[in-house]
PDB file of C-alpha atoms in Angstrom:
ATOM      1  CA  LEU A 884      10.691 -26.183 -20.048  1.00 67.00           C
ATOM      2  CA  SER A 885       7.140 -25.136 -20.799  1.00 73.00           C
ATOM      3  CA  SER A 886       4.887 -22.723 -18.959  1.00 76.00           C
ATOM      4  CA  GLY A 887       1.696 -24.424 -20.035  1.00 77.00           C
ATOM      5  CA  LEU A 888      -1.310 -22.195 -20.598  1.00 84.00           C
ATOM      6  CA  LEU A 889      -0.764 -18.828 -18.970  1.00 87.00           C
ATOM      7  CA  PRO A 890      -3.552 -16.928 -17.192  1.00 87.00           C
ATOM      8  CA  ALA A 891      -5.165 -14.077 -19.116  1.00 86.00           C
ATOM      9  CA  ASN A 892      -3.163 -10.843 -19.072  1.00 94.00           C
ATOM     10  CA  THR A 893       0.027 -12.497 -17.820  1.00 94.00           C
ATOM     11  CA  LEU A 894       2.839  -9.938 -17.852  1.00 94.00           C
ATOM     12  CA  PHE A 895       5.649 -12.187 -16.642  1.00 92.00           C
ATOM     13  CA  TRP A 896       6.356 -15.690 -15.377  1.00 91.00           C
ATOM     14  CA  GLY A 897       9.365 -17.164 -13.640  1.00 89.00           C
ATOM     15  CA  GLN A 898      10.388 -20.370 -11.935  1.00 87.00           C
ATOM     16  CA  GLN A 899      13.139 -20.727  -9.354  1.00 85.00           C
ATOM     17  CA  ALA A 900      13.528 -24.177  -7.827  1.00 85.00           C
ATOM     18  CA  ASP A 901       9.916 -25.186  -7.082  1.00 85.00           C
ATOM     19  CA  GLN A 902       8.583 -21.639  -6.613  1.00 88.00           C
ATOM     20  CA  THR A 903       6.569 -19.957  -9.363  1.00 88.00           C
ATOM     21  CA  THR A 904       6.432 -16.184  -9.723  1.00 93.00           C
ATOM     22  CA  LEU A 905       3.654 -14.660 -11.814  1.00 95.00           C
ATOM     23  CA  GLY A 906       2.649 -11.093 -12.583  1.00 96.00           C
ATOM     24  CA  ILE A 907      -0.747 -10.413 -14.113  1.00 97.00           C
ATOM     25  CA  TYR A 908      -2.504  -7.274 -15.295  1.00 97.00           C
ATOM     26  CA  ILE A 909      -6.045  -6.720 -13.999  1.00 98.00           C
ATOM     27  CA  PRO A 910      -8.080  -4.200 -16.038  1.00 98.00           C
ATOM     28  CA  ALA A 911     -10.040  -1.516 -14.206  1.00 98.00           C
ATOM     29  CA  ARG A 912     -13.318  -2.866 -12.865  1.00 97.00           C
ATOM     30  CA  ARG A 913     -15.743  -2.716  -9.979  1.00 96.00           C
ATOM     31  CA  TRP A 914     -15.103  -4.935  -6.953  1.00 97.00           C
ATOM     32  CA  ARG A 915     -17.178  -5.926  -3.931  1.00 95.00           C
ATOM     33  CA  VAL A 916     -15.001  -4.986  -0.982  1.00 96.00           C
ATOM     34  CA  GLN A 917     -15.804  -5.249   2.710  1.00 94.00           C
ATOM     35  CA  THR A 918     -14.794  -3.542   5.902  1.00 93.00           C
ATOM     36  CA  GLU A 919     -15.765  -4.796   9.342  1.00 88.00           C
ATOM     37  CA  ASP A 920     -19.106  -2.971   9.172  1.00 89.00           C
ATOM     38  CA  GLN A 921     -19.700  -1.983   5.537  1.00 93.00           C
ATOM     39  CA  SER A 922     -19.778  -3.533   2.080  1.00 94.00           C
ATOM     40  CA  TYR A 923     -19.002  -1.444  -1.016  1.00 95.00           C
ATOM     41  CA  HIS A 924     -19.224  -2.015  -4.748  1.00 95.00           C
ATOM     42  CA  VAL A 925     -16.491   0.313  -5.967  1.00 97.00           C
ATOM     43  CA  PRO A 926     -14.614   0.979  -9.172  1.00 98.00           C
ATOM     44  CA  MET A 927     -10.902   0.315  -8.880  1.00 98.00           C
ATOM     45  CA  PRO A 928      -8.014   1.233 -11.159  1.00 98.00           C
ATOM     46  CA  PRO A 929      -6.108  -1.335 -13.168  1.00 98.00           C
ATOM     47  CA  PHE A 930      -3.836  -3.468 -11.009  1.00 98.00           C
ATOM     48  CA  ILE A 931      -0.630  -5.446 -11.310  1.00 98.00           C
ATOM     49  CA  PHE A 932      -0.952  -8.517  -9.082  1.00 98.00           C
ATOM     50  CA  VAL A 933       2.184 -10.538  -8.390  1.00 98.00           C
ATOM     51  CA  GLY A 934       2.528 -13.841  -6.578  1.00 97.00           C
ATOM     52  CA  SER A 935       5.617 -15.730  -5.492  1.00 95.00           C
ATOM     53  CA  GLY A 936       5.143 -18.717  -3.223  1.00 92.00           C
ATOM     54  CA  THR A 937       2.371 -17.671  -0.818  1.00 93.00           C
ATOM     55  CA  ALA A 938       3.425 -14.005  -0.816  1.00 95.00           C
ATOM     56  CA  TYR A 939       1.503 -11.572  -2.995  1.00 97.00           C
ATOM     57  CA  LYS A 940       1.908  -7.932  -4.011  1.00 98.00           C
ATOM     58  CA  ILE A 941      -0.508  -5.505  -5.603  1.00 98.00           C
ATOM     59  CA  PHE A 942       0.061  -2.178  -7.331  1.00 98.00           C
ATOM     60  CA  ALA A 943      -2.185   0.194  -9.242  1.00 98.00           C
ATOM     61  CA  VAL A 944      -1.370   1.378 -12.756  1.00 98.00           C
ATOM     62  CA  LYS A 945      -2.988   3.970 -14.984  1.00 98.00           C
ATOM     63  CA  LYS A 946      -3.002   1.691 -18.040  1.00 97.00           C
ATOM     64  CA  ARG A 947      -1.773  -1.709 -19.151  1.00 96.00           C
ATOM     65  CA  PRO A 948       2.032  -1.564 -18.973  1.00 95.00           C
ATOM     66  CA  SER A 949       3.796  -1.499 -22.318  1.00 94.00           C
ATOM     67  CA  THR A 950       7.387  -1.180 -21.081  1.00 94.00           C
ATOM     68  CA  GLU A 951       9.292  -2.146 -17.962  1.00 94.00           C
ATOM     69  CA  HIS A 952       9.677   1.574 -17.210  1.00 96.00           C
ATOM     70  CA  ASP A 953       5.947   2.142 -16.612  1.00 97.00           C
ATOM     71  CA  ARG A 954       5.264   3.647 -13.186  1.00 97.00           C
ATOM     72  CA  LEU A 955       3.542   1.767 -10.369  1.00 98.00           C
ATOM     73  CA  PHE A 956       1.189   3.371  -7.850  1.00 98.00           C
ATOM     74  CA  HIS A 957      -0.018   2.390  -4.404  1.00 98.00           C
ATOM     75  CA  ALA A 958      -3.136   0.237  -4.582  1.00 98.00           C
ATOM     76  CA  PRO A 959      -5.942   2.315  -3.027  1.00 98.00           C
ATOM     77  CA  CYS A 960      -6.582  -0.414  -0.463  1.00 97.00           C
ATOM     78  CA  PRO A 961      -5.818  -0.929   3.206  1.00 96.00           C
ATOM     79  CA  ASN A 962      -3.831  -3.968   4.314  1.00 96.00           C
ATOM     80  CA  VAL A 963      -1.121  -3.362   1.695  1.00 97.00           C
ATOM     81  CA  HIS A 964       2.402  -2.386   2.734  1.00 97.00           C
ATOM     82  CA  THR A 965       4.174   0.525   1.006  1.00 95.00           C
ATOM     83  CA  THR A 966       6.268  -2.137  -0.774  1.00 96.00           C
ATOM     84  CA  GLY A 967       3.069  -3.528  -2.337  1.00 97.00           C
ATOM     85  CA  GLY A 968       3.158  -6.628  -0.131  1.00 97.00           C
ATOM     86  CA  ILE A 969      -0.253  -7.802   0.998  1.00 97.00           C
ATOM     87  CA  CYS A 970      -0.839  -8.316   4.701  1.00 93.00           C
ATOM     88  CA  GLN A 971      -2.622 -11.658   4.607  1.00 82.00           C
ATOM     89  CA  GLY A 972      -4.344 -11.417   7.951  1.00 80.00           C
ATOM     90  CA  ASN A 973      -6.369 -14.602   8.330  1.00 78.00           C
ATOM     91  CA  VAL A 974      -6.861 -15.196   4.580  1.00 80.00           C
ATOM     92  CA  PRO A 975      -5.152 -18.465   3.572  1.00 86.00           C
ATOM     93  CA  PHE A 976      -3.552 -17.588   0.239  1.00 92.00           C
ATOM     94  CA  PRO A 977      -2.654 -20.544  -1.981  1.00 94.00           C
ATOM     95  CA  ALA A 978       0.867 -20.995  -3.281  1.00 94.00           C
ATOM     96  CA  CYS A 979       1.119 -19.015  -6.500  1.00 94.00           C
ATOM     97  CA  SER A 980       0.653 -21.069  -9.637  1.00 92.00           C
ATOM     98  CA  LEU A 981      -0.900 -20.771 -13.054  1.00 91.00           C
ATOM     99  CA  GLN A 982      -4.069 -22.298 -11.599  1.00 92.00           C
ATOM    100  CA  THR A 983      -4.311 -20.269  -8.358  1.00 95.00           C
ATOM    101  CA  ILE A 984      -3.294 -16.656  -9.008  1.00 96.00           C
ATOM    102  CA  GLN A 985      -6.794 -15.524  -9.993  1.00 95.00           C
ATOM    103  CA  ALA A 986      -8.246 -17.191  -6.885  1.00 95.00           C
ATOM    104  CA  ALA A 987      -5.655 -15.427  -4.711  1.00 96.00           C
ATOM    105  CA  LEU A 988      -6.649 -12.060  -6.210  1.00 96.00           C
ATOM    106  CA  THR A 989     -10.328 -12.751  -5.539  1.00 95.00           C
ATOM    107  CA  LEU A 990      -9.529 -13.837  -1.973  1.00 94.00           C
ATOM    108  CA  PHE A 991      -7.729 -10.553  -1.358  1.00 95.00           C
ATOM    109  CA  MET A 992     -10.249  -8.225  -3.001  1.00 96.00           C
ATOM    110  CA  GLU A 993     -13.537  -9.920  -2.141  1.00 93.00           C
ATOM    111  CA  GLY A 994     -12.759 -12.474   0.570  1.00 89.00           C
ATOM    112  CA  SER A 995     -11.026 -10.127   3.006  1.00 87.00           C
ATOM    113  CA  TYR A 996     -12.377  -7.739   5.583  1.00 91.00           C
ATOM    114  CA  PHE A 997     -10.339  -4.572   5.165  1.00 94.00           C
ATOM    115  CA  ASN A 998      -9.513  -2.780   8.402  1.00 94.00           C
ATOM    116  CA  ALA A 999      -7.629   0.440   9.152  1.00 94.00           C
ATOM    117  CA  ASP A1000      -4.243  -1.304   9.073  1.00 94.00           C
ATOM    118  CA  LEU A1001      -1.963   0.194   6.436  1.00 96.00           C
ATOM    119  CA  SER A1002      -4.785   2.422   5.116  1.00 96.00           C
ATOM    120  CA  ARG A1003      -2.812   5.702   5.172  1.00 97.00           C
ATOM    121  CA  GLY A1004      -1.205   7.275   2.129  1.00 97.00           C
ATOM    122  CA  LYS A1005      -3.114   5.262  -0.475  1.00 97.00           C
ATOM    123  CA  CYS A1006      -5.112   8.052  -2.155  1.00 98.00           C
ATOM    124  CA  ARG A1007      -5.001  11.832  -2.496  1.00 98.00           C
ATOM    125  CA  SER A1008      -8.425  12.885  -1.239  1.00 97.00           C
ATOM    126  CA  HIS A1009      -8.346  10.783   1.947  1.00 98.00           C
ATOM    127  CA  PRO A1010      -4.665  10.357   2.855  1.00 97.00           C
ATOM    128  CA  GLU A1011      -5.588   9.172   6.345  1.00 97.00           C
ATOM    129  CA  ASP A1012      -7.799   6.229   5.269  1.00 97.00           C
ATOM    130  CA  ALA A1013      -8.411   4.806   1.783  1.00 97.00           C
ATOM    131  CA  ARG A1014     -11.704   3.316   2.975  1.00 96.00           C
ATOM    132  CA  LEU A1015     -13.180   6.826   3.017  1.00 97.00           C
ATOM    133  CA  LEU A1016     -12.506   7.010  -0.721  1.00 97.00           C
ATOM    134  CA  TRP A1017     -14.428   3.751  -1.116  1.00 97.00           C
ATOM    135  CA  ALA A1018     -17.438   5.372   0.566  1.00 96.00           C
ATOM    136  CA  ASP A1019     -17.185   8.318  -1.852  1.00 96.00           C
ATOM    137  CA  LEU A1020     -16.943   6.019  -4.870  1.00 96.00           C
ATOM    138  CA  ALA A1021     -19.626   3.522  -3.808  1.00 92.00           C
ATOM    139  CA  ASN A1022     -21.628   2.558  -6.865  1.00 80.00           C
ATOM    140  CA  GLY A1023     -19.542   4.892  -9.046  1.00 88.00           C
ATOM    141  CA  LYS A1024     -18.643   3.983 -12.598  1.00 93.00           C
ATOM    142  CA  ARG A1025     -14.923   4.812 -12.830  1.00 96.00           C
ATOM    143  CA  PHE A1026     -12.005   5.184 -10.491  1.00 98.00           C
ATOM    144  CA  PRO A1027     -10.477   8.681 -10.740  1.00 98.00           C
ATOM    145  CA  LEU A1028      -6.848   8.031 -11.690  1.00 98.00           C
ATOM    146  CA  SER A1029      -5.914  11.417 -10.206  1.00 98.00           C
ATOM    147  CA  GLU A1030      -6.346   9.724  -6.783  1.00 98.00           C
ATOM    148  CA  LEU A1031      -3.347   7.434  -7.350  1.00 98.00           C
ATOM    149  CA  ILE A1032      -0.086   8.057  -5.492  1.00 98.00           C
ATOM    150  CA  ASP A1033       3.192   7.106  -7.156  1.00 98.00           C
ATOM    151  CA  CYS A1034       5.081   4.520  -5.099  1.00 97.00           C
ATOM    152  CA  GLY A1035       8.485   5.255  -6.610  1.00 96.00           C
ATOM    153  CA  ARG A1036       8.738   1.950  -8.486  1.00 97.00           C
ATOM    154  CA  THR A1037       8.421   0.739 -12.035  1.00 97.00           C
ATOM    155  CA  LEU A1038       7.433  -2.589 -13.505  1.00 95.00           C
ATOM    156  CA  GLN A1039      11.150  -3.334 -13.888  1.00 94.00           C
ATOM    157  CA  ASN A1040      11.404  -3.472 -10.062  1.00 92.00           C
ATOM    158  CA  LEU A1041       9.014  -6.446 -10.129  1.00 90.00           C
ATOM    159  CA  LEU A1042      10.835  -8.274 -12.882  1.00 84.00           C
TER     160      LEU A1042
END
């Protein structure tokens, strides 16, 4: 059994039958995100992005995890369930693989139109709608980690 080349910042990899599960770390960076009527270029915190089959999850972290006990936080994005599961809407996510996980992340962050669905409880300053935080941070340099809300999970829950 060989994994082949793993994507950059791979945290874990698994294979069960013909379904691949991958978890990758995404360093903090600015993303182009869109709502129905507005486009923002906003700084985001580091993320843990996990794919299994065509289902994907996303969580925020304060730093690159170093142990399985590191805390996970809600991603400050709409269209993400409290479990971290991404509501795909009309975005056709590819089956998770070594070759497609980065494309799936880009589809979610930059290929989706974020609406008000599941936008509550994702940040401290705007608990009613995370998109309002995006407006505040538009063209900012860094995401304020004090905005993150603990989701009651650790990296071990994903493993």
